[in-house]
Amino acid sequence: MLESGSGNRDGFTSKFGIICAAAGSAIGLGNIWRFPYVAGENGGGAFLLMYLGFVLVLGIPVMLTEFSIGRRAQRNAYGSFRKLAPGKPWYLVGLMGIVAAFVILAFYSTIAGWTLHYVYTSLINGFAGQSTEQLSRSFEAFQSSIGMPLFWQFVFIVLTAIIILSGIKKGIEKYSKILMPFLFLLLLILSVRSLTLPGAMEGLRFLFRPDFSKINADVMLSALGQAAFSLSIGMGALITYGSYIPKNNNLSQTAFEVSVADLLIAVLAGVAIFPAVFAFQMAPDEGVGLIFKVLPNIFQQMVGGYFFSLMFFILLAIAALTSSISIMEVVVAFLVEEFRMLRSVATAITAIAATVVGVFCTLSWSTFEGVSIFGQSIFGIMDFTASNVLLPLGALLIVLFAGWYLSRADLRDELTNGGLLKARLFGLFMFIIRFVAPVAIAIVFLQGIGFIR
Ligand code: TRP
């Protein structure tokens, strides 16, 4: 019944497990660390609206497309294109995904490392008694040091590798199922505390009241990049996961549920952060350190703050882990299937390579502080290149591939599980991936990078 391509291929087992694994990939630092700071830098409400539009109109169809490609081909991101388009250059899209995986893994593990440091600081009660000002300064001191951030980044990469080693069913699926629901609950509690701080309304206004004068090409590209990043689309992570999804799963339903859950968590993170930002008279456009400066303030104002702080950063680290495994898995599956490597060898190679690239990222605020590429730090340029260039480009090529190269009948067959499911919105889906998504992504992308005005 639950057949997968080649007999010995590992894979997900239950419907709930699939949702949790895919949601585990989608929900991560992108929602809780990246969404609030990028929204803060791009004016709040108007950004949220654009982001919402991109998730609903483009994100869900692209996610569905990736699942379909992977499940059809039963291969890694690169191998899927090779198999479905033999002799054609589409495999380059897969290769681009491998490159993107390294870039994302590098800066993702930097931030995840910070999260681990905050777990540790919570544990030793290191935030106690510090003023808003002091909390910001301790964060900056930590960020611009060398040993500690590197240590925690390394720990995080090793943790990711350990889960990858345990495989899909016993690793990724098992952990995601337990941990994701917990995170949601904690975030809910935090939002309530944040909302009841004096001055909270101003934060809500910032997040929810769109100021259309703030919308420009940059903001649109950032919203598109954020949507792609948060949904894990555009580099083949979900092609890879799709290849582990059993043939009887309803892919459309999975894509929809995962995207909505992801959206919900991002908005909830915004509701937890922005009221507190304004209540503590901080700036919403603090940048990458936003949550690390704001959240400890909320915890200090809470009954049981010690406990909540500890729980929160642990869960955030775990959310980061269930995401980073989906990034690393892209590379590992590629090495295992295309070069016939042992999973352990492939994991070790990937982890080492990610560490090497990651070091440059982590030292962006210390050793390489003076380095500026197109006016951005090493960290900034990596994030920009991956999120705002490689992912939109990847998403564009993926929908073009499915919309124009794959046969309509094959795609329909995959989405309906061989005709067993109804495909009421199939026409709409095809229309989106053939026309709407390519045109919209191309316009936003070209405008955002300043190619067209
Ligand atoms: N979506 C994850 C987050 O929000 C990050 C992530 C995991 C990702 N896999 C990805 C981003 C693949 C881009 C592509 O934290």
XYZ file of C-alpha atoms and ligand atoms in Angstrom:
468
model
C 0.000 0.000 0.000
C 2.496 2.588 1.083
C 4.760 1.971 -1.817
C 7.805 4.013 -2.446
C 9.905 3.905 -5.601
C 12.739 1.559 -4.901
C 12.077 -1.026 -2.233
C 14.668 0.123 0.273
C 13.985 3.842 0.152
C 13.333 5.335 3.566
C 10.204 7.481 3.864
C 7.467 9.004 5.988
C 4.802 6.700 7.315
C 1.686 8.433 8.616
C -0.393 11.354 7.470
C 0.224 13.200 10.724
C 3.920 12.444 10.410
C 4.030 13.929 6.917
C 2.337 17.131 8.041
C 4.642 17.455 11.012
C 7.768 16.796 8.997
C 6.808 19.240 6.257
C 5.573 21.776 8.792
C 8.742 21.081 10.746
C 10.701 22.126 7.690
C 8.580 25.187 7.026
C 8.229 26.384 10.597
C 11.530 27.500 11.984
C 13.726 30.506 12.452
C 12.101 31.898 9.319
C 8.867 32.390 11.211
C 10.066 33.459 14.602
C 13.390 35.167 14.002
C 13.275 36.244 10.364
C 9.659 37.232 9.847
C 9.492 39.806 12.658
C 12.764 41.486 11.807
C 12.175 41.584 8.055
C 8.631 42.874 8.622
C 10.072 45.445 11.020
C 12.599 46.632 8.468
C 10.012 46.819 5.719
C 7.369 48.873 7.424
C 5.126 46.296 9.118
C 1.528 46.152 7.910
C 2.063 46.646 4.205
C 4.750 44.004 4.282
C 2.479 41.571 6.087
C -0.184 42.032 3.455
C 2.192 41.367 0.557
C 3.613 38.387 2.393
C 0.135 37.011 2.952
C -0.665 37.396 -0.738
C 2.530 35.662 -1.810
C 1.998 32.729 0.540
C -1.567 32.147 -0.573
C -1.280 32.780 -4.299
C 2.256 31.626 -5.032
C 3.510 29.705 -2.022
C 0.902 26.983 -1.853
C 1.030 26.159 -5.586
C 4.840 26.113 -5.590
C 4.909 23.859 -2.536
C 2.443 21.525 -4.229
C 4.551 21.544 -7.373
C 7.667 20.580 -5.431
C 5.892 17.739 -3.637
C 4.562 16.444 -6.959
C 7.933 16.514 -8.687
C 9.626 14.697 -5.827
C 6.963 12.076 -5.362
C 6.764 11.439 -9.094
C 10.488 11.010 -9.485
C 11.293 9.319 -6.155
C 14.647 11.055 -6.176
C 16.626 13.867 -4.598
C 16.250 17.413 -5.936
C 18.885 17.013 -8.637
C 18.001 13.430 -9.532
C 14.323 14.302 -9.857
C 15.011 16.694 -12.721
C 17.394 14.206 -14.308
C 14.789 11.496 -14.188
C 11.800 13.527 -15.336
C 13.718 15.420 -18.009
C 16.445 13.085 -19.249
C 19.093 14.763 -21.340
C 17.706 18.231 -20.710
C 19.397 21.014 -18.743
C 16.655 21.129 -16.082
C 18.977 19.359 -13.661
C 20.708 22.722 -13.290
C 17.738 23.797 -11.187
C 18.568 20.934 -8.856
C 22.210 21.967 -8.727
C 21.221 25.513 -7.901
C 19.248 24.068 -5.010
C 22.350 22.320 -3.709
C 24.234 25.611 -3.772
C 21.358 27.398 -2.052
C 21.321 24.689 0.611
C 24.890 25.517 1.626
C 24.289 29.236 1.680
C 21.152 28.866 3.784
C 22.684 26.260 6.065
C 25.543 28.653 6.774
C 23.521 31.599 7.998
C 20.782 29.432 9.451
C 23.246 27.688 11.729
C 24.627 31.051 12.826
C 21.233 32.132 14.141
C 20.404 28.679 15.460
C 23.690 28.873 17.364
C 22.577 32.141 18.922
C 19.392 30.385 19.938
C 21.392 27.675 21.692
C 23.381 30.331 23.500
C 20.102 31.821 24.670
C 18.998 28.411 25.917
C 22.160 28.320 27.956
C 21.770 31.906 29.194
C 18.178 31.169 30.205
C 19.308 28.092 32.033
C 21.851 29.977 34.156
C 19.306 32.758 34.641
C 21.638 35.167 32.895
C 18.953 37.657 31.877
C 17.821 38.327 35.434
C 17.766 41.911 36.587
C 19.039 43.397 33.311
C 17.464 46.526 31.890
C 16.230 46.755 28.311
C 19.368 48.655 27.494
C 21.616 46.070 29.114
C 19.892 43.180 27.386
C 20.525 44.799 24.023
C 24.133 45.398 24.872
C 24.739 41.854 26.083
C 23.295 40.568 22.868
C 25.562 42.785 20.798
C 28.571 41.778 22.857
C 27.789 38.122 22.276
C 27.080 38.627 18.577
C 30.413 40.331 18.011
C 32.489 37.816 19.948
C 34.233 34.910 18.261
C 34.512 31.782 20.370
C 31.008 31.440 21.744
C 28.998 31.968 18.551
C 31.281 29.583 16.677
C 31.007 26.986 19.402
C 27.208 27.070 19.418
C 27.023 27.056 15.636
C 29.157 23.948 15.585
C 26.989 22.277 18.213
C 23.936 23.016 16.115
C 25.432 21.587 12.931
C 26.416 18.435 14.807
C 22.878 18.087 16.207
C 21.474 18.456 12.706
C 23.852 15.806 11.423
C 22.863 13.413 14.213
C 19.185 13.582 13.285
C 20.023 13.225 9.604
C 21.966 10.081 10.453
C 18.904 8.489 12.034
C 17.091 8.775 8.724
C 13.612 9.858 7.798
C 11.170 7.741 9.748
C 13.116 7.336 12.958
C 14.729 10.761 12.836
C 12.921 13.559 11.106
C 9.371 12.291 11.405
C 9.586 11.126 14.985
C 10.944 14.332 16.464
C 8.793 16.686 14.449
C 5.608 15.018 15.642
C 6.288 15.646 19.282
C 7.830 19.072 19.166
C 5.868 21.206 16.763
C 2.609 21.305 18.753
C 4.537 22.440 21.832
C 6.062 25.396 20.098
C 2.665 26.612 19.014
C 1.344 26.544 22.562
C 4.280 28.462 23.982
C 4.070 31.112 21.319
C 0.414 31.544 22.137
C 1.207 32.143 25.804
C 3.929 34.621 24.889
C 1.603 36.545 22.600
C -0.911 36.927 25.374
C 1.748 38.269 27.720
C 3.028 40.631 25.076
C -0.476 41.854 24.254
C -1.179 42.704 27.860
C 1.880 44.914 28.244
C 1.076 48.605 28.518
C 1.384 50.203 25.086
C 0.798 46.979 23.207
C -1.694 48.530 20.803
C 0.950 50.499 19.004
C 2.723 47.269 18.127
C -0.441 45.732 16.754
C -1.068 48.816 14.699
C 2.427 48.584 13.285
C 1.935 44.941 12.336
C -1.607 45.040 11.047
C -2.274 48.502 9.683
C -0.955 48.618 6.159
C 0.691 51.855 5.164
C 0.594 51.528 1.395
C 3.057 54.333 0.901
C 5.673 51.928 2.281
C 5.278 49.486 -0.594
C 8.043 49.597 -3.153
C 10.077 47.132 -5.207
C 12.390 46.356 -2.293
C 9.553 45.618 0.079
C 7.866 43.394 -2.480
C 11.021 41.404 -3.118
C 11.601 41.038 0.617
C 8.048 39.778 1.065
C 8.490 37.297 -1.764
C 11.835 36.161 -0.381
C 10.380 35.811 3.086
C 7.428 33.783 1.775
C 9.760 31.432 -0.108
C 12.151 31.118 2.807
C 9.444 30.490 5.341
C 7.650 27.886 3.250
C 10.964 26.138 2.444
C 10.274 26.414 -1.269
C 12.524 27.193 -4.201
C 15.518 24.941 -3.625
C 14.210 21.427 -3.693
C 13.873 20.753 0.023
C 10.242 19.904 -0.588
C 11.099 17.949 -3.734
C 13.308 15.842 -1.500
C 10.617 15.537 1.179
C 8.018 14.879 -1.529
C 10.012 11.858 -2.560
C 9.468 10.449 0.941
C 5.703 11.003 0.904
C 3.691 7.829 0.326
C 1.671 7.577 -2.868
C -1.664 7.596 -1.049
C -1.185 10.994 0.575
C -3.314 13.898 -0.591
C -0.594 16.324 -1.607
C -2.891 19.309 -2.124
C -4.271 18.981 1.352
C -0.800 18.593 2.824
C 0.519 21.671 1.009
C -2.469 23.704 2.129
C -2.307 22.659 5.770
C 1.425 23.127 6.031
C 1.306 26.591 4.470
C -1.510 27.759 6.703
C 0.248 26.454 9.803
C 3.405 28.251 8.733
C 1.546 31.487 8.148
C -0.179 31.224 11.485
C 3.066 30.777 13.374
C 4.673 33.757 11.634
C 1.747 36.034 12.454
C 1.719 34.760 16.003
C 5.433 35.523 16.286
C 4.672 39.040 15.081
C 1.984 39.365 17.709
C 4.413 38.214 20.370
C 7.188 40.574 19.254
C 5.779 43.916 18.103
C 3.648 44.877 21.079
C 6.709 44.270 23.241
C 8.963 46.240 20.869
C 6.794 49.298 21.343
C 6.085 48.691 25.009
C 9.819 48.704 25.705
C 10.418 51.608 23.378
C 12.678 49.727 21.053
C 12.972 50.130 17.287
C 11.095 47.667 15.071
C 13.883 47.829 12.494
C 16.598 46.575 14.861
C 17.530 43.938 12.293
C 18.777 40.402 12.904
C 19.014 40.815 16.667
C 15.396 41.859 17.112
C 13.979 38.812 18.886
C 17.117 38.282 20.929
C 16.823 41.776 22.321
C 13.048 41.928 22.727
C 12.041 38.539 24.033
C 14.178 38.512 27.182
C 12.361 41.712 28.145
C 9.009 39.982 27.927
C 10.253 37.069 29.969
C 11.378 39.409 32.729
C 7.882 40.824 32.909
C 6.245 37.442 33.230
C 5.344 35.320 36.163
C 7.484 32.226 35.685
C 9.687 34.061 33.212
C 12.658 31.833 33.973
C 10.727 28.749 33.003
C 9.107 30.277 29.932
C 12.380 31.685 28.680
C 14.074 28.341 28.952
C 11.194 26.507 27.302
C 10.896 29.040 24.538
C 14.510 29.009 23.435
C 14.644 25.224 23.641
C 11.615 24.964 21.410
C 12.973 27.575 19.035
C 16.194 25.616 18.763
C 14.161 22.529 18.013
C 12.090 24.317 15.399
C 15.375 25.409 13.849
C 16.572 21.821 13.964
C 13.538 20.376 12.180
C 14.119 23.004 9.493
C 17.850 22.661 9.134
C 17.537 18.916 8.699
C 15.352 19.583 5.668
C 18.062 21.815 4.232
C 20.877 19.385 4.956
C 18.808 16.484 3.661
C 18.804 18.089 0.192
C 22.575 17.750 0.008
C 22.805 14.393 1.768
C 20.139 12.765 -0.423
C 21.943 14.153 -3.457
C 25.299 12.719 -2.423
C 23.831 9.369 -1.411
C 21.787 8.832 -4.544
C 24.016 10.377 -7.166
C 27.417 9.346 -5.849
C 26.380 6.169 -4.061
C 27.869 7.406 -0.809
C 27.035 5.926 2.549
C 24.585 8.139 4.381
C 27.090 8.591 7.177
C 29.859 9.698 4.818
C 27.549 12.069 2.953
C 26.365 13.575 6.236
C 29.907 14.073 7.495
C 31.020 15.754 4.277
C 27.985 18.035 4.242
C 28.364 18.973 7.890
C 32.030 19.821 7.472
C 31.398 21.894 4.350
C 28.520 23.707 6.051
C 30.731 24.482 9.035
C 33.425 25.962 6.815
C 30.979 28.241 5.003
C 29.146 28.943 8.238
C 32.208 30.299 10.009
C 32.367 33.255 7.620
C 28.777 34.005 8.338
C 29.087 33.836 12.089
C 32.162 36.059 12.099
C 30.321 38.760 10.126
C 30.057 40.836 13.297
C 33.618 40.317 14.513
C 36.576 39.222 12.371
C 34.868 40.190 9.114
C 33.047 43.181 10.473
C 34.744 45.483 7.972
C 33.885 43.351 4.948
C 31.196 44.910 2.832
C 29.798 43.350 -0.337
C 27.308 45.547 -2.203
C 26.949 47.440 1.048
C 26.113 44.325 3.051
C 27.927 42.159 5.572
C 28.870 38.590 4.694
C 25.837 37.445 6.640
C 23.603 39.960 4.905
C 24.770 39.084 1.441
C 24.338 35.358 2.060
C 20.818 35.833 3.337
C 19.980 38.169 0.465
C 21.474 35.914 -2.191
C 19.713 32.834 -0.910
C 16.349 34.259 0.082
C 15.837 37.020 -2.425
C 17.711 35.631 -5.416
C 18.185 31.855 -5.399
C 14.827 30.940 -3.868
C 12.646 33.149 -6.103
C 14.661 32.049 -9.130
C 14.378 28.428 -8.058
C 10.642 28.757 -7.509
C 10.275 30.376 -10.927
C 12.152 27.576 -12.690
C 10.319 24.891 -10.746
C 6.879 26.161 -11.795
C 8.054 26.635 -15.381
C 9.295 23.065 -15.373
C 6.054 21.651 -14.041
C 3.788 23.983 -15.986
C 5.437 23.826 -19.379
C 7.696 20.810 -19.517
C 5.928 18.058 -17.585
C 2.823 16.647 -19.203
C -0.445 17.888 -17.843
C -1.703 14.317 -17.612
C 1.261 13.189 -15.522
C 0.878 16.095 -13.160
C -2.812 15.431 -12.817
C -2.110 11.786 -12.204
C 0.325 12.642 -9.410
C -2.012 15.123 -7.755
C -5.024 12.834 -7.872
C -3.071 9.747 -6.799
C -3.763 8.071 -10.107
C -7.327 9.328 -10.395
C -8.450 8.352 -6.890
C -8.846 11.907 -5.668
C -10.932 14.661 -7.163
C -8.997 17.586 -8.551
C -11.521 20.370 -8.539
C -8.970 23.153 -8.533
C -6.618 21.508 -10.990
C -7.422 24.017 -13.735
C -6.727 26.905 -11.388
C -3.523 25.263 -10.222
C -2.297 24.845 -13.804
C -3.188 28.419 -14.594
C -1.206 29.642 -11.613
C 1.904 27.612 -12.255
C 1.876 28.321 -16.003
C 1.086 32.022 -15.969
C 0.443 33.784 -12.684
C 3.411 32.499 -10.681
C 6.076 32.854 -13.395
C 4.971 36.362 -14.345
C 4.541 37.564 -10.772
C 7.833 36.116 -9.561
C 9.700 37.451 -12.597
C 8.320 40.966 -12.167
C 8.919 41.157 -8.429
C 12.361 39.656 -8.814
C 13.539 41.846 -11.677
C 12.194 44.979 -10.030
C 13.604 44.037 -6.672
C 17.125 43.575 -7.951
C 16.741 46.810 -9.879
C 16.756 45.249 -13.337
C 13.478 46.810 -14.395
C 11.880 49.909 -13.001
N 11.485 27.346 6.249
C 12.479 27.261 7.265
C 12.244 28.368 8.261
O 11.307 29.093 8.110
C 13.864 27.301 6.711
C 14.048 26.310 5.646
C 14.017 24.978 5.774
C 14.222 26.562 4.292
N 14.157 24.376 4.563
C 14.292 25.333 3.637
C 14.295 27.726 3.585
C 14.433 25.259 2.285
C 14.471 27.649 2.213
C 14.507 26.443 1.562
O 12.975 28.526 9.194
